[in-house]
Amino acid sequence: MAAGTALGNTPREGPRRAFRPVRTVGGFPEGRGHLEGKERGILSRCIAYMNQQTAVTQATAAKKTLPDAQTVTEVRHYTDDLFYFRTTRPQSLRFRSGEFVMIGLPGDDGKPIMRAYSIASPAWDDGLDFYSIKVQDGPLTSRLQHIKPGDEIILRPKPVGTLVLDALLPGKRLWFLATGTGIAPFASLMRDPETYEQYDEVIMMHTCREVAELEFGRELVESLPQDPLIGEFVGDKLKYYPTTTREDFRNMGRVTDNLASGKVFRDLGLPCEKMDPSADRAMVCGSLDFNKDVMAILEGWGLREGANSEPAEYVVEKAFVG
Ligand code: A2P
């Protein structure tokens, strides 16, 4: 459910900028006005950069004809079954990195076809990134996969979700566990300075059937340490552990197997072979079966599921399919 059964590459457009222009509120990126010291310095540079870009964003925003319409500003196809797109962001939309919104297109009968999509960009960004599978007979993605820059989509500006830092108790090491398009909320959280403020170490485990399906995540993760804006936050805190299950790759195996066997701990040189509920925190996003199997492992190690209302050691969300 989470991942496309991707086969083969499609041509992609040029390299992606990890950081985007930022909307400011009171001189600081929206939702980040509380940052201080070094963070403010870095974010001031973000603001200068983004201000240069504002004209471009405004010029791109076409006249809105749909209710809750947003304009597509970029599309990249990763495989025959996976694509990324970026849209303008409604002025009114405030969200926490890791949350999702409903997006869609008008159906043939004029009624909107809406699906839940994790926002793949961080809360401070002035555009919205999404990462989607293409279901050839899917009511929404059979059409959404054909969107182009300048087109409009419907976006309901009511973000929700449990994959938020607030739903976890303080800890030392944060695990992002995803299959397929389940990496989308983590593409947001990996670009949020708060992730690195709250944790000493962040581990991104992502498993797909084939190598080409890892590309979106690889491109993003590998750009971060050198990124002029977020790089200082990321430093050497972010460890990336991509694996495949159905195509040869340097590292293989399901997230569940690599956790349960201790392989990921050994491969990353961690001083333990399982998670410690006093230090490890996890966020899980994949298919229902994946989520269930990962939860069983985490619970076996003594981690408890948290929620916004009652933070604990891990949180889980289904990766949504269109
Ligand atoms: P596998 O190839 O062994 O089935 P899918 O496209 O079916 O959602 O799968 C995406 C990735 O998630 C695949 O690498 C798949 O591995 C893996 N996967 C599917 N189900 C589970 C599960 N219950 N636990 C762990 N990994 C899973």
Tab-separated table of C-alpha atoms and ligand atoms in Angstrom:
chain	number	residue	atom	x	y	z
A	1	MET	CA	0.000	0.000	0.000
A	2	ALA	CA	2.751	2.414	0.885
A	3	ALA	CA	5.044	1.885	-2.026
A	4	GLY	CA	4.659	1.851	-5.735
A	5	THR	CA	5.735	-1.321	-7.431
A	6	ALA	CA	8.105	0.751	-9.425
A	7	LEU	CA	9.774	-0.574	-12.522
A	8	GLY	CA	12.298	1.331	-14.545
A	9	ASN	CA	13.355	4.942	-14.507
A	10	THR	CA	11.714	7.817	-16.224
A	11	PRO	CA	13.728	10.915	-17.132
A	12	ARG	CA	13.984	13.395	-14.308
A	13	GLU	CA	14.446	17.097	-14.283
A	14	GLY	CA	17.487	18.841	-12.836
A	15	PRO	CA	18.826	18.526	-9.290
A	16	ARG	CA	16.537	19.441	-6.469
A	17	ARG	CA	17.242	22.247	-4.041
A	18	ALA	CA	16.918	20.860	-0.554
A	19	PHE	CA	15.835	24.189	0.855
A	20	ARG	CA	13.203	26.437	-0.510
A	21	PRO	CA	12.125	30.003	-0.079
A	22	VAL	CA	10.532	30.497	3.296
A	23	ARG	CA	7.405	32.384	4.281
A	24	THR	CA	8.109	34.692	7.177
A	25	VAL	CA	5.947	35.714	10.065
A	26	GLY	CA	7.308	38.514	12.200
A	27	GLY	CA	10.680	38.218	10.524
A	28	PHE	CA	11.113	34.501	11.104
A	29	PRO	CA	10.008	31.471	9.190
A	30	GLU	CA	6.457	30.622	10.023
A	31	GLY	CA	6.223	28.279	12.967
A	32	ARG	CA	9.872	28.821	13.878
A	33	GLY	CA	9.739	32.232	15.551
A	34	HIS	CA	10.949	30.746	18.829
A	35	LEU	CA	14.404	29.823	17.584
A	36	GLU	CA	17.305	31.644	19.100
A	37	GLY	CA	21.020	32.320	18.774
A	38	LYS	CA	22.678	30.256	16.068
A	39	GLU	CA	19.314	29.201	14.741
A	40	ARG	CA	18.238	32.776	14.252
A	41	GLY	CA	21.475	33.538	12.430
A	42	ILE	CA	20.990	30.687	10.043
A	43	LEU	CA	17.351	31.417	9.585
A	44	SER	CA	18.097	35.062	8.843
A	45	ARG	CA	20.167	33.837	5.920
A	46	CYS	CA	17.237	31.668	4.869
A	47	ILE	CA	15.020	34.719	4.914
A	48	ALA	CA	17.375	36.782	2.771
A	49	TYR	CA	17.538	33.928	0.317
A	50	MET	CA	13.838	33.354	0.216
A	51	ASN	CA	13.030	36.996	-0.245
A	52	GLN	CA	14.924	36.862	-3.506
A	53	GLN	CA	12.640	34.033	-4.536
A	54	THR	CA	9.314	35.554	-3.568
A	55	ALA	CA	8.738	37.213	-6.902
A	56	VAL	CA	9.122	33.871	-8.644
A	57	THR	CA	6.617	32.211	-6.323
A	58	GLN	CA	4.110	35.003	-6.740
A	59	ALA	CA	4.492	35.033	-10.485
A	60	THR	CA	3.868	31.298	-10.559
A	61	ALA	CA	0.632	31.513	-8.602
A	62	ALA	CA	-2.004	31.491	-11.291
A	63	LYS	CA	-5.480	32.866	-10.942
A	64	LYS	CA	-7.377	30.424	-8.765
A	65	THR	CA	-10.456	28.880	-10.272
A	66	LEU	CA	-11.133	25.898	-7.963
A	67	PRO	CA	-12.187	26.253	-4.331
A	68	ASP	CA	-9.067	25.793	-2.162
A	69	ALA	CA	-6.968	25.737	-5.335
A	70	GLN	CA	-3.188	25.727	-5.250
A	71	THR	CA	-0.916	25.964	-8.237
A	72	VAL	CA	1.553	23.241	-9.170
A	73	THR	CA	5.039	24.732	-9.463
A	74	GLU	CA	7.196	21.663	-10.121
A	75	VAL	CA	6.787	17.993	-11.039
A	76	ARG	CA	9.416	15.256	-11.145
A	77	HIS	CA	8.839	11.651	-12.107
A	78	TYR	CA	11.118	9.207	-10.344
A	79	THR	CA	9.878	5.934	-11.760
A	80	ASP	CA	6.888	4.728	-13.722
A	81	ASP	CA	5.074	4.523	-10.385
A	82	LEU	CA	6.459	7.349	-8.248
A	83	PHE	CA	6.437	11.107	-8.650
A	84	TYR	CA	7.052	14.284	-6.731
A	85	PHE	CA	5.242	17.576	-7.079
A	86	ARG	CA	5.363	20.955	-5.466
A	87	THR	CA	2.565	23.470	-5.070
A	88	THR	CA	2.048	26.952	-3.762
A	89	ARG	CA	1.115	27.154	-0.084
A	90	PRO	CA	-2.101	28.775	1.132
A	91	GLN	CA	-1.485	31.826	3.297
A	92	SER	CA	-3.708	30.309	5.953
A	93	LEU	CA	-1.967	26.924	6.155
A	94	ARG	CA	0.092	26.365	9.260
A	95	PHE	CA	1.239	22.843	10.009
A	96	ARG	CA	3.770	20.885	11.982
A	97	SER	CA	6.418	18.991	10.037
A	98	GLY	CA	5.163	15.414	9.555
A	99	GLU	CA	1.459	16.229	9.227
A	100	PHE	CA	-0.796	15.497	6.267
A	101	VAL	CA	-3.542	17.327	4.377
A	102	MET	CA	-6.286	16.326	1.954
A	103	ILE	CA	-5.511	17.084	-1.658
A	104	GLY	CA	-7.359	16.255	-4.833
A	105	LEU	CA	-8.780	17.110	-8.222
A	106	PRO	CA	-12.319	17.646	-9.461
A	107	GLY	CA	-13.885	14.385	-10.696
A	108	ASP	CA	-15.754	14.027	-13.988
A	109	ASP	CA	-18.976	14.846	-12.175
A	110	GLY	CA	-17.367	17.986	-10.753
A	111	LYS	CA	-17.170	16.514	-7.227
A	112	PRO	CA	-13.650	16.653	-5.795
A	113	ILE	CA	-11.737	13.371	-5.428
A	114	MET	CA	-9.679	13.911	-2.301
A	115	ARG	CA	-6.970	11.802	-0.636
A	116	ALA	CA	-4.704	12.246	2.368
A	117	TYR	CA	-1.139	13.202	1.506
A	118	SER	CA	1.736	13.781	3.880
A	119	ILE	CA	3.347	17.140	3.354
A	120	ALA	CA	6.930	16.295	2.379
A	121	SER	CA	8.303	19.805	2.913
A	122	PRO	CA	9.129	21.324	6.302
A	123	ALA	CA	6.799	23.669	8.180
A	124	TRP	CA	8.869	26.780	7.397
A	125	ASP	CA	8.904	26.290	3.621
A	126	ASP	CA	6.737	28.611	1.527
A	127	GLY	CA	5.778	25.860	-0.932
A	128	LEU	CA	4.423	22.380	-0.319
A	129	ASP	CA	6.127	19.175	-1.465
A	130	PHE	CA	4.267	15.920	-2.057
A	131	TYR	CA	5.484	12.457	-3.006
A	132	SER	CA	3.009	10.073	-4.585
A	133	ILE	CA	2.545	6.734	-6.185
A	134	LYS	CA	0.754	6.430	-9.528
A	135	VAL	CA	-2.073	3.930	-9.461
A	136	GLN	CA	-3.040	3.487	-13.094
A	137	ASP	CA	-6.706	2.868	-12.308
A	138	GLY	CA	-6.716	4.889	-9.088
A	139	PRO	CA	-9.487	7.503	-8.941
A	140	LEU	CA	-7.057	10.278	-8.054
A	141	THR	CA	-3.502	9.323	-8.974
A	142	SER	CA	-4.447	8.064	-12.440
A	143	ARG	CA	-5.066	11.760	-13.139
A	144	LEU	CA	-2.803	13.457	-10.637
A	145	GLN	CA	0.243	11.847	-12.260
A	146	HIS	CA	-0.365	14.004	-15.353
A	147	ILE	CA	-0.274	17.386	-13.574
A	148	LYS	CA	2.157	19.970	-14.891
A	149	PRO	CA	3.504	23.263	-13.542
A	150	GLY	CA	0.737	25.864	-13.800
A	151	ASP	CA	-2.068	23.350	-13.192
A	152	GLU	CA	-4.237	23.617	-10.115
A	153	ILE	CA	-5.010	21.053	-7.430
A	154	ILE	CA	-7.444	21.271	-4.544
A	155	LEU	CA	-5.853	21.464	-1.100
A	156	ARG	CA	-7.887	21.573	2.091
A	157	PRO	CA	-5.797	23.601	4.540
A	158	LYS	CA	-6.563	21.463	7.608
A	159	PRO	CA	-3.382	19.620	8.558
A	160	VAL	CA	-3.518	16.665	10.952
A	161	GLY	CA	-1.340	13.716	11.882
A	162	THR	CA	0.534	11.889	14.591
A	163	LEU	CA	4.038	11.886	13.081
A	164	VAL	CA	4.986	15.036	14.919
A	165	LEU	CA	7.803	15.665	17.346
A	166	ASP	CA	5.276	16.800	19.968
A	167	ALA	CA	3.820	13.281	20.185
A	168	LEU	CA	7.109	11.843	21.447
A	169	LEU	CA	8.668	12.107	24.882
A	170	PRO	CA	12.166	13.597	24.917
A	171	GLY	CA	14.845	11.133	23.832
A	172	LYS	CA	18.350	10.855	22.414
A	173	ARG	CA	17.978	8.953	19.153
A	174	LEU	CA	15.099	9.292	16.698
A	175	TRP	CA	14.315	6.556	14.170
A	176	PHE	CA	12.344	7.251	10.999
A	177	LEU	CA	11.067	3.880	9.682
A	178	ALA	CA	9.447	3.899	6.254
A	179	THR	CA	8.643	1.870	3.197
A	180	GLY	CA	7.898	3.346	-0.224
A	181	THR	CA	6.105	6.702	-0.161
A	182	GLY	CA	6.030	6.428	3.618
A	183	ILE	CA	9.228	8.467	3.492
A	184	ALA	CA	7.206	11.618	2.669
A	185	PRO	CA	6.554	12.852	6.233
A	186	PHE	CA	10.205	12.216	7.039
A	187	ALA	CA	11.273	14.331	4.057
A	188	SER	CA	9.558	17.086	6.020
A	189	LEU	CA	10.951	16.202	9.451
A	190	MET	CA	14.496	15.667	8.142
A	191	ARG	CA	14.461	19.319	7.035
A	192	ASP	CA	13.103	20.709	10.282
A	193	PRO	CA	15.786	22.258	12.531
A	194	GLU	CA	13.778	21.199	15.568
A	195	THR	CA	14.434	17.525	14.779
A	196	TYR	CA	18.147	18.110	15.271
A	197	GLU	CA	17.646	20.376	18.265
A	198	GLN	CA	15.739	17.649	20.056
A	199	TYR	CA	17.856	14.602	19.156
A	200	ASP	CA	21.563	13.734	19.155
A	201	GLU	CA	21.113	11.208	16.386
A	202	VAL	CA	18.492	10.712	13.656
A	203	ILE	CA	18.305	7.456	11.683
A	204	MET	CA	16.347	7.227	8.426
A	205	MET	CA	15.577	3.603	7.507
A	206	HIS	CA	13.832	3.362	4.150
A	207	THR	CA	13.052	0.158	2.305
A	208	CYS	CA	11.690	-0.268	-1.202
A	209	ARG	CA	11.448	-3.180	-3.554
A	210	GLU	CA	13.871	-1.679	-6.085
A	211	VAL	CA	16.795	0.728	-6.163
A	212	ALA	CA	15.088	3.368	-8.327
A	213	GLU	CA	12.361	3.721	-5.707
A	214	LEU	CA	14.939	4.900	-3.178
A	215	GLU	CA	16.086	7.812	-5.331
A	216	PHE	CA	13.793	10.541	-3.952
A	217	GLY	CA	15.000	9.848	-0.419
A	218	ARG	CA	18.646	9.402	-1.384
A	219	GLU	CA	18.750	12.677	-3.245
A	220	LEU	CA	17.190	14.532	-0.332
A	221	VAL	CA	19.207	12.936	2.477
A	222	GLU	CA	22.522	13.281	0.693
A	223	SER	CA	21.923	16.972	0.000
A	224	LEU	CA	21.284	17.871	3.628
A	225	PRO	CA	24.686	17.891	5.373
A	226	GLN	CA	26.081	20.246	2.713
A	227	ASP	CA	22.993	22.372	2.458
A	228	PRO	CA	23.878	26.012	3.173
A	229	LEU	CA	20.751	26.519	5.244
A	230	ILE	CA	19.967	23.298	7.112
A	231	GLY	CA	23.432	21.713	6.951
A	232	GLU	CA	24.555	23.222	10.262
A	233	PHE	CA	21.631	21.649	12.059
A	234	VAL	CA	22.052	18.277	10.404
A	235	GLY	CA	25.828	18.076	10.902
A	236	ASP	CA	26.699	14.418	11.270
A	237	LYS	CA	23.518	13.610	13.204
A	238	LEU	CA	21.603	12.098	10.303
A	239	LYS	CA	22.308	8.441	9.417
A	240	TYR	CA	20.699	7.012	6.309
A	241	TYR	CA	19.958	3.298	5.995
A	242	PRO	CA	18.275	2.525	2.663
A	243	THR	CA	17.595	-1.067	1.665
A	244	THR	CA	15.882	-2.968	-1.130
A	245	THR	CA	14.087	-6.281	-0.994
A	246	ARG	CA	13.710	-7.329	-4.618
A	247	GLU	CA	16.716	-5.937	-6.449
A	248	ASP	CA	20.417	-6.289	-5.649
A	249	PHE	CA	21.721	-3.370	-3.667
A	250	ARG	CA	24.641	-2.807	-1.311
A	251	ASN	CA	22.276	-3.192	1.621
A	252	MET	CA	19.181	-5.348	1.535
A	253	GLY	CA	16.344	-6.571	3.705
A	254	ARG	CA	13.098	-5.438	5.251
A	255	VAL	CA	13.144	-2.767	7.957
A	256	THR	CA	11.578	-5.293	10.309
A	257	ASP	CA	14.249	-7.943	9.680
A	258	ASN	CA	17.113	-5.478	9.946
A	259	LEU	CA	15.766	-4.196	13.261
A	260	ALA	CA	14.906	-7.563	14.775
A	261	SER	CA	18.206	-9.186	13.801
A	262	GLY	CA	20.231	-6.253	15.116
A	263	LYS	CA	21.845	-5.803	11.692
A	264	VAL	CA	21.074	-2.096	11.393
A	265	PHE	CA	22.568	-1.448	14.843
A	266	ARG	CA	25.774	-3.291	13.918
A	267	ASP	CA	25.995	-1.717	10.457
A	268	LEU	CA	25.659	1.786	11.934
A	269	GLY	CA	28.114	1.039	14.708
A	270	LEU	CA	25.582	1.665	17.464
A	271	PRO	CA	26.493	0.473	20.959
A	272	CYS	CA	23.353	-1.696	21.268
A	273	GLU	CA	21.389	-4.305	19.321
A	274	LYS	CA	17.895	-3.090	20.116
A	275	MET	CA	16.111	0.125	20.991
A	276	ASP	CA	16.131	1.372	24.551
A	277	PRO	CA	12.824	2.914	25.697
A	278	SER	CA	14.684	5.468	27.772
A	279	ALA	CA	16.651	6.823	24.814
A	280	ASP	CA	15.174	5.697	21.484
A	281	ARG	CA	12.137	7.233	19.816
A	282	ALA	CA	10.584	6.030	16.563
A	283	MET	CA	8.211	7.234	13.888
A	284	VAL	CA	6.701	4.629	11.565
A	285	CYS	CA	5.076	5.176	8.174
A	286	GLY	CA	4.266	2.449	5.674
A	287	SER	CA	1.567	-0.032	4.742
A	288	LEU	CA	-0.770	-1.392	7.398
A	289	ASP	CA	1.123	-4.686	7.514
A	290	PHE	CA	4.457	-2.901	7.775
A	291	ASN	CA	3.195	-0.672	10.569
A	292	LYS	CA	1.769	-3.650	12.453
A	293	ASP	CA	4.986	-5.663	12.173
A	294	VAL	CA	7.211	-2.740	13.195
A	295	MET	CA	4.936	-1.925	16.127
A	296	ALA	CA	5.236	-5.501	17.384
A	297	ILE	CA	9.027	-5.169	17.424
A	298	LEU	CA	8.965	-1.775	19.125
A	299	GLU	CA	6.464	-2.909	21.733
A	300	GLY	CA	8.611	-6.001	22.345
A	301	TRP	CA	11.475	-3.644	23.190
A	302	GLY	CA	9.282	-1.751	25.640
A	303	LEU	CA	8.383	1.303	23.540
A	304	ARG	CA	4.787	2.527	23.784
A	305	GLU	CA	2.695	4.221	21.137
A	306	GLY	CA	2.262	7.958	21.674
A	307	ALA	CA	-0.169	10.552	20.421
A	308	ASN	CA	-0.468	14.314	20.414
A	309	SER	CA	-2.562	14.109	23.575
A	310	GLU	CA	-0.267	11.596	25.273
A	311	PRO	CA	3.335	11.568	24.082
A	312	ALA	CA	5.250	8.288	24.420
A	313	GLU	CA	8.140	6.481	22.695
A	314	TYR	CA	6.865	5.911	19.163
A	315	VAL	CA	4.188	7.109	16.751
A	316	VAL	CA	2.766	5.522	13.641
A	317	GLU	CA	0.877	6.594	10.551
A	318	LYS	CA	-0.287	4.788	7.480
A	319	ALA	CA	1.321	5.844	4.202
A	320	PHE	CA	-1.563	7.031	2.114
A	321	VAL	CA	-2.332	5.807	-1.332
A	322	GLY	CA	-4.137	7.767	-4.025
B	1	A2P	P1	9.070	-7.257	0.241
B	1	A2P	O1	9.598	-7.007	-1.121
B	1	A2P	O2	9.830	-8.308	0.997
B	1	A2P	O3	7.568	-7.530	0.244
B	1	A2P	P2	5.019	-2.793	-0.986
B	1	A2P	O4	5.335	-2.196	-2.333
B	1	A2P	O5	4.416	-4.151	-1.047
B	1	A2P	O6	4.258	-1.865	-0.066
B	1	A2P	O7	6.413	-2.985	-0.269
B	1	A2P	C1	7.328	-1.949	-0.101
B	1	A2P	C2	8.487	-2.441	0.697
B	1	A2P	O8	8.037	-2.765	1.991
B	1	A2P	C3	9.079	-3.696	0.110
B	1	A2P	O9	10.477	-3.611	0.222
B	1	A2P	C4	8.491	-4.790	0.971
B	1	A2P	O10	9.304	-5.908	1.107
B	1	A2P	C5	8.380	-4.088	2.297
B	1	A2P	N1	7.334	-4.646	3.131
B	1	A2P	C6	6.070	-4.980	2.740
B	1	A2P	N2	5.370	-5.467	3.773
B	1	A2P	C7	6.193	-5.446	4.839
B	1	A2P	C8	6.049	-5.847	6.199
B	1	A2P	N3	4.903	-6.340	6.671
B	1	A2P	N4	7.116	-5.684	7.016
B	1	A2P	C9	8.274	-5.192	6.552
B	1	A2P	N5	8.470	-4.810	5.291
B	1	A2P	C10	7.451	-4.935	4.426
